[in-house]
Amino acid sequence: MQFSLSDYLDELRPFINVDCGTMNLEGNRQVASQMAAHFAALPGWQVREVPCGDAGIGLEIRNRPAGEPIDVLMIGHLDTVFPVGTAAKRPLRVEGNRAFGPGVSDMKSGLLNVLWAMRHLDPATAQRLSLCICMNPDEETGSNYSHTWLSEVARQARHVLVAEAARADGSLVKARKGMARYRIEFAGKAAHAGNDPRAGRSAVLELAHWTLALDMLNDHERGTTLNVGVIKGGSVANIVPDSATAWVDVRFWNNDDYQALDQSVRNMTEQPFVNGVRVTLAREAYKPAMTPDAGTEQLMALVERCGAKMGLPITWQAVGGGSDANLTAVLGVPTLDGLGPIGAGFHSEDEYLDLDSIEPRIRLLQAVLTELAR
Ligand SMILES: [Zn+2]
């Protein structure tokens, strides 16, 4: 592979300078069709558009006919977290050995690294491996419209490599916390706050009790945490409020801990603090924790061998944020993440891509595939 940073950045720029937050269908279409065109230009690869409901389309890219078992499934997402207008406000910008811009490391460069790795893959390796690449449009909001598709493909796969960015210190990702998001609705009874307050059943008061009670369920030792992140309720000050809503984010390392927590929270809905208030709970998003098993550890050892041969020391991190790696790991398919180039500051204006890491991480991905082809 003859790596050219300026060619790479020329290909990266159109992916950064387009607004493609989750559910931005026009942006999703633009990014997907450019990526599809890049892969369609590679001999031996077929690209299929996969409808992902309200989130737009994903891409399924293969070097073998669909239905054949997959040796390595690579996964990345097309969406970002940024609202319309961000791309115009801060387009791709290079300063020293860093590039900045929305999605530059989370994870447009990850997608591009996969493209470059495939474009310049040793033909003998490509010949021996059945490869599949899935790019979904809604990872940032929990892959609600793509998780069924991703899980189906992953069930046919022997290994999964997710191309989210490597961490700032270069580490890859071997474990990720699971997450769940609840929307909790409180339905009370309205009453005039001056004339007849006792006739009311305050949904806001119930919500306040819940906020404190949920906070008590935090177990920082075991890494099971709850955050009541958004609340709303009531309409005017002189009416006892009959409705309120809370959104709660839950994170955990251990899937059994989460099952127990989920049950406790559901039980709480049966016994409201304020008599007469009804509580309903909806789980809007869920990703099980990604925890390494024996198969994952073998794959880690293989990656470490590849790194050693290249003079690239491989280190690992367990991280709090979830990704699509969580979805495939729970199926028992050995899964590793962080195979993109190095970056940090995700979901913020400080997000950057470490330009010096691009080429070595393309080569690492190729080396891992070559090793898996043996
Ligand atoms: Zn990401």
Short mmCIF file of C-alpha atoms and ligand atoms in Angstrom, two decimals:
data_model
loop_
_atom_site.label_atom_id
_atom_site.label_comp_id
_atom_site.label_asym_id
_atom_site.label_seq_id
_atom_site.Cartn_x
_atom_site.Cartn_y
_atom_site.Cartn_z
CA MET A 1 0.00 0.00 0.00
CA GLN A 2 1.31 3.40 -0.96
CA PHE A 3 -0.28 5.58 1.73
CA SER A 4 -0.93 9.21 0.88
CA LEU A 5 -2.27 11.40 3.67
CA SER A 6 -3.49 14.06 1.24
CA ASP A 7 -5.45 11.46 -0.77
CA TYR A 8 -6.89 10.12 2.46
CA LEU A 9 -7.96 13.59 3.62
CA ASP A 10 -9.49 14.31 0.21
CA GLU A 11 -11.67 11.25 0.69
CA LEU A 12 -12.42 12.11 4.31
CA ARG A 13 -13.45 15.74 3.68
CA PRO A 14 -16.83 15.08 1.97
CA PHE A 15 -17.80 12.74 4.85
CA ILE A 16 -17.09 15.45 7.45
CA ASN A 17 -18.48 18.43 5.58
CA VAL A 18 -22.02 17.06 5.49
CA ASP A 19 -24.54 17.09 8.32
CA CYS A 20 -25.43 13.50 9.03
CA GLY A 21 -26.74 13.32 12.57
CA THR A 22 -28.92 10.29 13.22
CA MET A 23 -32.30 10.59 11.40
CA ASN A 24 -30.93 13.20 8.97
CA LEU A 25 -32.06 11.21 5.96
CA GLU A 26 -30.51 13.44 3.32
CA GLY A 27 -27.10 13.38 5.03
CA ASN A 28 -27.37 9.65 5.60
CA ARG A 29 -28.13 9.13 1.91
CA GLN A 30 -25.15 11.25 0.86
CA VAL A 31 -22.63 9.51 3.08
CA ALA A 32 -23.98 6.05 2.25
CA SER A 33 -23.96 6.60 -1.50
CA GLN A 34 -20.40 7.96 -1.49
CA MET A 35 -19.22 5.03 0.59
CA ALA A 36 -21.12 2.61 -1.66
CA ALA A 37 -19.45 4.12 -4.74
CA HIS A 38 -15.98 3.67 -3.19
CA PHE A 39 -16.61 -0.02 -2.53
CA ALA A 40 -18.39 -0.64 -5.84
CA ALA A 41 -15.17 0.50 -7.53
CA LEU A 42 -13.21 -2.33 -5.87
CA PRO A 43 -13.15 -5.55 -7.87
CA GLY A 44 -14.89 -8.48 -6.21
CA TRP A 45 -17.04 -6.52 -3.77
CA GLN A 46 -20.83 -6.27 -3.83
CA VAL A 47 -22.70 -3.48 -2.08
CA ARG A 48 -26.29 -3.82 -0.94
CA GLU A 49 -28.43 -1.05 0.56
CA VAL A 50 -30.31 -2.19 3.66
CA PRO A 51 -33.46 -0.26 4.61
CA CYS A 52 -33.31 0.77 8.29
CA GLY A 53 -36.83 2.10 8.89
CA ASP A 54 -37.10 5.76 9.85
CA ALA A 55 -33.30 6.04 10.15
CA GLY A 56 -32.63 5.69 6.42
CA ILE A 57 -30.31 3.12 4.93
CA GLY A 58 -27.35 1.02 5.91
CA LEU A 59 -24.82 -0.73 3.69
CA GLU A 60 -23.91 -4.39 3.59
CA ILE A 61 -20.72 -4.93 1.64
CA ARG A 62 -19.39 -8.43 0.89
CA ASN A 63 -16.70 -10.21 -1.06
CA ARG A 64 -18.72 -13.45 -1.14
CA PRO A 65 -22.36 -14.18 -1.93
CA ALA A 66 -24.82 -13.40 0.89
CA GLY A 67 -25.72 -16.50 2.87
CA GLU A 68 -22.17 -17.84 3.04
CA PRO A 69 -20.61 -17.99 6.51
CA ILE A 70 -18.55 -14.89 7.28
CA ASP A 71 -15.00 -15.13 8.58
CA VAL A 72 -14.75 -11.49 9.61
CA LEU A 73 -17.55 -8.99 9.98
CA MET A 74 -16.44 -5.35 10.21
CA ILE A 75 -18.89 -2.79 11.58
CA GLY A 76 -19.03 1.01 11.53
CA HIS A 77 -21.70 3.68 11.67
CA LEU A 78 -22.59 6.41 9.18
CA ASP A 79 -24.22 8.83 11.62
CA THR A 80 -22.89 11.48 14.00
CA VAL A 81 -24.41 13.20 17.04
CA PHE A 82 -24.25 16.71 15.58
CA PRO A 83 -27.19 18.92 14.58
CA VAL A 84 -27.76 20.53 11.19
CA GLY A 85 -25.41 23.47 10.67
CA THR A 86 -22.38 21.91 12.37
CA ALA A 87 -20.63 20.93 9.14
CA ALA A 88 -20.87 24.50 7.81
CA LYS A 89 -19.72 25.97 11.13
CA ARG A 90 -16.66 23.79 11.55
CA PRO A 91 -15.72 21.84 8.41
CA LEU A 92 -12.70 19.52 8.27
CA ARG A 93 -9.65 21.39 9.52
CA VAL A 94 -6.08 20.19 9.90
CA GLU A 95 -3.76 21.59 12.57
CA GLY A 96 -0.37 19.99 13.00
CA ASN A 97 -0.87 16.26 13.25
CA ARG A 98 -4.55 16.44 14.08
CA ALA A 99 -7.72 16.81 12.04
CA PHE A 100 -10.89 18.31 13.49
CA GLY A 101 -14.52 18.25 12.42
CA PRO A 102 -17.85 16.58 13.24
CA GLY A 103 -17.43 12.80 13.20
CA VAL A 104 -13.76 12.99 12.24
CA SER A 105 -12.88 10.17 14.62
CA ASP A 106 -16.39 8.99 15.59
CA MET A 107 -16.29 7.53 13.12
CA LYS A 108 -15.81 8.63 9.56
CA SER A 109 -12.08 7.89 9.67
CA GLY A 110 -12.88 4.42 11.04
CA LEU A 111 -15.05 3.75 7.98
CA LEU A 112 -12.38 5.16 5.71
CA ASN A 113 -9.68 3.01 7.33
CA VAL A 114 -11.78 -0.07 6.56
CA LEU A 115 -12.11 1.10 2.94
CA TRP A 116 -8.36 1.66 2.62
CA ALA A 117 -7.58 -1.66 4.26
CA MET A 118 -9.86 -3.48 1.79
CA ARG A 119 -8.67 -1.51 -1.20
CA HIS A 120 -5.08 -2.50 -0.54
CA LEU A 121 -5.65 -5.92 0.98
CA ASP A 122 -3.28 -8.69 -0.07
CA PRO A 123 -5.26 -10.61 -2.77
CA ALA A 124 -4.35 -13.96 -1.22
CA THR A 125 -5.93 -12.87 2.07
CA ALA A 126 -9.04 -11.59 0.30
CA GLN A 127 -9.22 -14.91 -1.55
CA ARG A 128 -9.15 -16.97 1.63
CA LEU A 129 -11.57 -14.93 3.73
CA SER A 130 -15.27 -14.33 3.52
CA LEU A 131 -15.55 -10.68 4.55
CA CYS A 132 -18.56 -8.54 5.29
CA ILE A 133 -18.76 -4.86 6.23
CA CYS A 134 -21.92 -3.39 7.74
CA MET A 135 -22.42 0.36 8.03
CA ASN A 136 -25.52 1.41 9.94
CA PRO A 137 -27.25 4.82 10.12
CA ASP A 138 -28.36 5.00 13.76
CA GLU A 139 -25.63 3.82 16.14
CA GLU A 140 -25.52 7.11 18.01
CA THR A 141 -29.10 6.72 19.24
CA GLY A 142 -28.85 3.05 20.10
CA SER A 143 -29.09 1.25 16.71
CA ASN A 144 -32.84 0.87 17.22
CA TYR A 145 -33.50 0.44 13.49
CA SER A 146 -30.40 -1.59 12.66
CA HIS A 147 -29.73 -3.94 15.57
CA THR A 148 -31.89 -6.77 14.19
CA TRP A 149 -30.04 -6.66 10.87
CA LEU A 150 -26.61 -6.42 12.53
CA SER A 151 -27.40 -9.30 14.88
CA GLU A 152 -28.58 -11.49 12.00
CA VAL A 153 -25.36 -10.89 10.08
CA ALA A 154 -23.22 -11.32 13.20
CA ARG A 155 -24.77 -14.73 13.89
CA GLN A 156 -23.21 -15.92 10.61
CA ALA A 157 -19.80 -14.50 11.54
CA ARG A 158 -16.78 -16.08 13.25
CA HIS A 159 -15.23 -12.78 14.32
CA VAL A 160 -16.38 -9.18 14.59
CA LEU A 161 -14.11 -6.16 14.39
CA VAL A 162 -15.64 -2.76 15.09
CA ALA A 163 -13.78 0.21 13.63
CA GLU A 164 -14.60 2.85 16.23
CA ALA A 165 -11.58 4.99 17.06
CA ALA A 166 -8.66 3.68 19.11
CA ARG A 167 -8.36 5.59 22.41
CA ALA A 168 -6.11 8.63 22.86
CA ASP A 169 -3.30 6.41 24.24
CA GLY A 170 -3.65 4.04 21.28
CA SER A 171 -5.52 1.35 23.19
CA LEU A 172 -8.06 -0.87 21.52
CA VAL A 173 -11.32 -1.72 23.24
CA LYS A 174 -11.96 -5.15 24.75
CA ALA A 175 -14.95 -4.36 26.97
CA ARG A 176 -17.75 -1.83 26.95
CA LYS A 177 -20.40 -1.03 29.48
CA GLY A 178 -23.95 -1.92 28.65
CA MET A 179 -26.58 0.81 28.57
CA ALA A 180 -30.30 1.24 28.86
CA ARG A 181 -32.46 4.32 28.53
CA TYR A 182 -35.86 4.59 30.18
CA ARG A 183 -38.64 7.07 29.62
CA ILE A 184 -40.75 7.22 32.75
CA GLU A 185 -44.19 8.84 32.55
CA PHE A 186 -45.98 10.07 35.65
CA ALA A 187 -49.76 10.61 35.39
CA GLY A 188 -51.39 12.41 38.33
CA LYS A 189 -54.49 14.53 38.74
CA ALA A 190 -54.72 18.28 38.16
CA ALA A 191 -56.28 20.62 40.75
CA HIS A 192 -56.32 24.36 41.49
CA ALA A 193 -53.33 25.03 43.72
CA GLY A 194 -55.23 27.74 45.63
CA ASN A 195 -58.81 26.50 45.90
CA ASP A 196 -58.38 22.77 46.24
CA PRO A 197 -54.77 21.56 46.37
CA ARG A 198 -55.64 18.39 48.23
CA ALA A 199 -57.76 17.15 45.32
CA GLY A 200 -54.64 17.04 43.20
CA ARG A 201 -52.12 14.23 42.69
CA SER A 202 -48.81 15.79 41.77
CA ALA A 203 -46.91 14.06 38.99
CA VAL A 204 -43.94 16.36 39.63
CA LEU A 205 -43.78 15.36 43.30
CA GLU A 206 -43.77 11.70 42.28
CA LEU A 207 -41.01 12.42 39.76
CA ALA A 208 -38.98 14.12 42.50
CA HIS A 209 -39.28 11.04 44.72
CA TRP A 210 -38.19 8.86 41.81
CA THR A 211 -35.17 11.05 41.09
CA LEU A 212 -33.91 10.52 44.64
CA ALA A 213 -34.83 6.84 44.76
CA LEU A 214 -33.12 6.08 41.45
CA ASP A 215 -30.02 7.90 42.63
CA MET A 216 -29.91 5.53 45.62
CA LEU A 217 -29.60 2.59 43.21
CA ASN A 218 -26.18 3.75 41.99
CA ASP A 219 -23.47 1.21 42.73
CA HIS A 220 -20.20 2.90 41.80
CA GLU A 221 -18.13 -0.02 43.11
CA ARG A 222 -19.65 -2.39 40.59
CA GLY A 223 -19.97 0.29 37.93
CA THR A 224 -23.74 0.18 37.77
CA THR A 225 -24.86 3.79 37.46
CA LEU A 226 -28.08 5.68 36.82
CA ASN A 227 -28.44 9.24 35.63
CA VAL A 228 -31.78 11.06 35.61
CA GLY A 229 -30.70 13.19 32.68
CA VAL A 230 -33.86 14.99 31.59
CA ILE A 231 -37.04 15.88 33.46
CA LYS A 232 -40.09 17.83 32.49
CA GLY A 233 -43.53 18.32 33.93
CA GLY A 234 -46.36 20.66 34.85
CA SER A 235 -47.63 23.68 32.96
CA VAL A 236 -48.20 26.64 35.30
CA ALA A 237 -47.35 27.30 38.94
CA ASN A 238 -50.93 27.45 40.25
CA ILE A 239 -52.01 24.03 39.05
CA VAL A 240 -51.07 20.76 40.71
CA PRO A 241 -49.34 19.07 37.78
CA ASP A 242 -50.98 15.99 36.30
CA SER A 243 -48.09 14.94 34.10
CA ALA A 244 -44.31 14.65 34.21
CA THR A 245 -41.66 12.69 32.37
CA ALA A 246 -38.11 11.64 33.20
CA TRP A 247 -35.44 10.13 30.97
CA VAL A 248 -32.93 7.94 32.72
CA ASP A 249 -29.64 6.56 31.42
CA VAL A 250 -28.30 3.35 32.99
CA ARG A 251 -24.76 1.92 32.55
CA PHE A 252 -23.37 -1.39 33.75
CA TRP A 253 -20.47 -3.84 33.40
CA ASN A 254 -22.44 -6.89 34.39
CA ASN A 255 -25.54 -8.04 32.52
CA ASP A 256 -26.93 -9.89 35.58
CA ASP A 257 -26.58 -6.74 37.72
CA TYR A 258 -28.59 -4.91 35.11
CA GLN A 259 -31.36 -7.55 35.01
CA ALA A 260 -31.74 -7.19 38.78
CA LEU A 261 -31.78 -3.39 38.55
CA ASP A 262 -34.32 -3.44 35.72
CA GLN A 263 -36.59 -5.64 37.84
CA SER A 264 -36.32 -3.28 40.84
CA VAL A 265 -37.17 -0.26 38.74
CA ARG A 266 -40.15 -2.05 37.21
CA ASN A 267 -41.33 -3.05 40.69
CA MET A 268 -41.15 0.60 41.75
CA THR A 269 -43.81 1.45 39.17
CA GLU A 270 -46.27 -0.73 41.13
CA GLN A 271 -45.84 1.30 44.32
CA PRO A 272 -45.92 5.02 43.64
CA PHE A 273 -44.75 7.38 46.39
CA VAL A 274 -47.72 9.69 45.87
CA ASN A 275 -51.02 7.95 46.24
CA GLY A 276 -53.02 8.03 43.02
CA VAL A 277 -50.20 8.75 40.61
CA ARG A 278 -49.72 6.19 37.83
CA VAL A 279 -46.19 5.41 36.66
CA THR A 280 -45.36 3.79 33.33
CA LEU A 281 -41.94 2.88 32.13
CA ALA A 282 -40.69 2.39 28.56
CA ARG A 283 -37.21 1.19 27.68
CA GLU A 284 -36.25 3.29 24.68
CA ALA A 285 -32.78 1.86 24.10
CA TYR A 286 -30.75 -1.08 25.34
CA LYS A 287 -27.30 -2.51 24.75
CA PRO A 288 -25.97 -5.40 26.80
CA ALA A 289 -22.47 -5.10 28.25
CA MET A 290 -19.58 -6.34 26.12
CA THR A 291 -17.42 -8.60 28.27
CA PRO A 292 -14.52 -10.63 26.88
CA ASP A 293 -14.82 -14.43 26.92
CA ALA A 294 -12.26 -17.10 25.95
CA GLY A 295 -12.88 -16.56 22.23
CA THR A 296 -12.34 -12.83 22.63
CA GLU A 297 -9.11 -13.45 24.52
CA GLN A 298 -7.78 -15.59 21.66
CA LEU A 299 -8.59 -12.83 19.22
CA MET A 300 -6.87 -10.29 21.50
CA ALA A 301 -3.74 -12.45 21.55
CA LEU A 302 -3.80 -12.59 17.75
CA VAL A 303 -4.06 -8.79 17.51
CA GLU A 304 -1.17 -8.46 19.98
CA ARG A 305 0.99 -10.78 17.84
CA CYS A 306 0.22 -8.67 14.76
CA GLY A 307 1.09 -5.48 16.64
CA ALA A 308 4.35 -6.97 17.93
CA LYS A 309 5.40 -7.86 14.38
CA MET A 310 4.76 -4.27 13.30
CA GLY A 311 6.48 -2.74 16.33
CA LEU A 312 3.10 -1.40 17.48
CA PRO A 313 2.54 -2.27 21.15
CA ILE A 314 -1.11 -3.21 21.69
CA THR A 315 -2.88 -2.18 24.88
CA TRP A 316 -6.52 -2.58 25.84
CA GLN A 317 -9.16 -0.55 27.59
CA ALA A 318 -12.55 -1.27 29.05
CA VAL A 319 -14.69 1.80 28.39
CA GLY A 320 -17.99 3.19 29.64
CA GLY A 321 -19.55 4.05 26.30
CA GLY A 322 -21.42 1.44 24.27
CA SER A 323 -21.13 0.66 20.57
CA ASP A 324 -22.42 -1.97 18.17
CA ALA A 325 -19.71 -4.25 19.54
CA ASN A 326 -22.01 -4.76 22.54
CA LEU A 327 -24.69 -6.22 20.26
CA THR A 328 -22.43 -8.80 18.63
CA ALA A 329 -20.43 -9.73 21.75
CA VAL A 330 -23.58 -10.79 23.59
CA LEU A 331 -24.27 -13.30 20.79
CA GLY A 332 -21.03 -15.04 21.77
CA VAL A 333 -19.17 -13.96 18.62
CA PRO A 334 -15.62 -12.89 19.56
CA THR A 335 -15.70 -9.13 19.13
CA LEU A 336 -13.08 -6.41 19.44
CA ASP A 337 -13.48 -2.68 19.00
CA GLY A 338 -11.26 0.35 18.51
CA LEU A 339 -9.76 -0.80 15.21
CA GLY A 340 -10.03 2.69 13.71
CA PRO A 341 -7.30 5.33 13.92
CA ILE A 342 -6.61 7.12 17.21
CA GLY A 343 -8.97 9.88 18.25
CA ALA A 344 -10.64 11.50 21.24
CA GLY A 345 -13.06 14.23 22.30
CA PHE A 346 -15.99 12.35 20.81
CA HIS A 347 -19.38 14.11 20.71
CA SER A 348 -17.76 17.51 21.32
CA GLU A 349 -16.11 20.37 19.46
CA ASP A 350 -12.75 19.05 20.63
CA GLU A 351 -13.12 15.80 18.69
CA TYR A 352 -9.90 15.09 16.84
CA LEU A 353 -8.24 12.48 14.66
CA ASP A 354 -4.55 11.67 15.14
CA LEU A 355 -3.20 11.81 11.59
CA ASP A 356 -0.03 9.84 12.39
CA SER A 357 -2.11 6.87 13.48
CA ILE A 358 -4.07 6.43 10.25
CA GLU A 359 -1.59 4.41 8.25
CA PRO A 360 -0.38 2.12 11.08
CA ARG A 361 -4.00 1.30 12.01
CA ILE A 362 -4.87 0.45 8.39
CA ARG A 363 -1.87 -1.87 8.37
CA LEU A 364 -2.85 -3.38 11.73
CA LEU A 365 -6.33 -4.18 10.43
CA GLN A 366 -4.82 -5.77 7.34
CA ALA A 367 -2.35 -7.76 9.43
CA VAL A 368 -5.17 -9.08 11.64
CA LEU A 369 -7.10 -10.22 8.56
CA THR A 370 -4.00 -11.85 7.10
CA GLU A 371 -3.41 -13.70 10.37
CA LEU A 372 -7.05 -14.82 10.47
CA ALA A 373 -6.70 -16.12 6.90
CA ARG A 374 -3.97 -18.57 7.91
ZN ZN B 1 -19.13 5.94 17.22
#
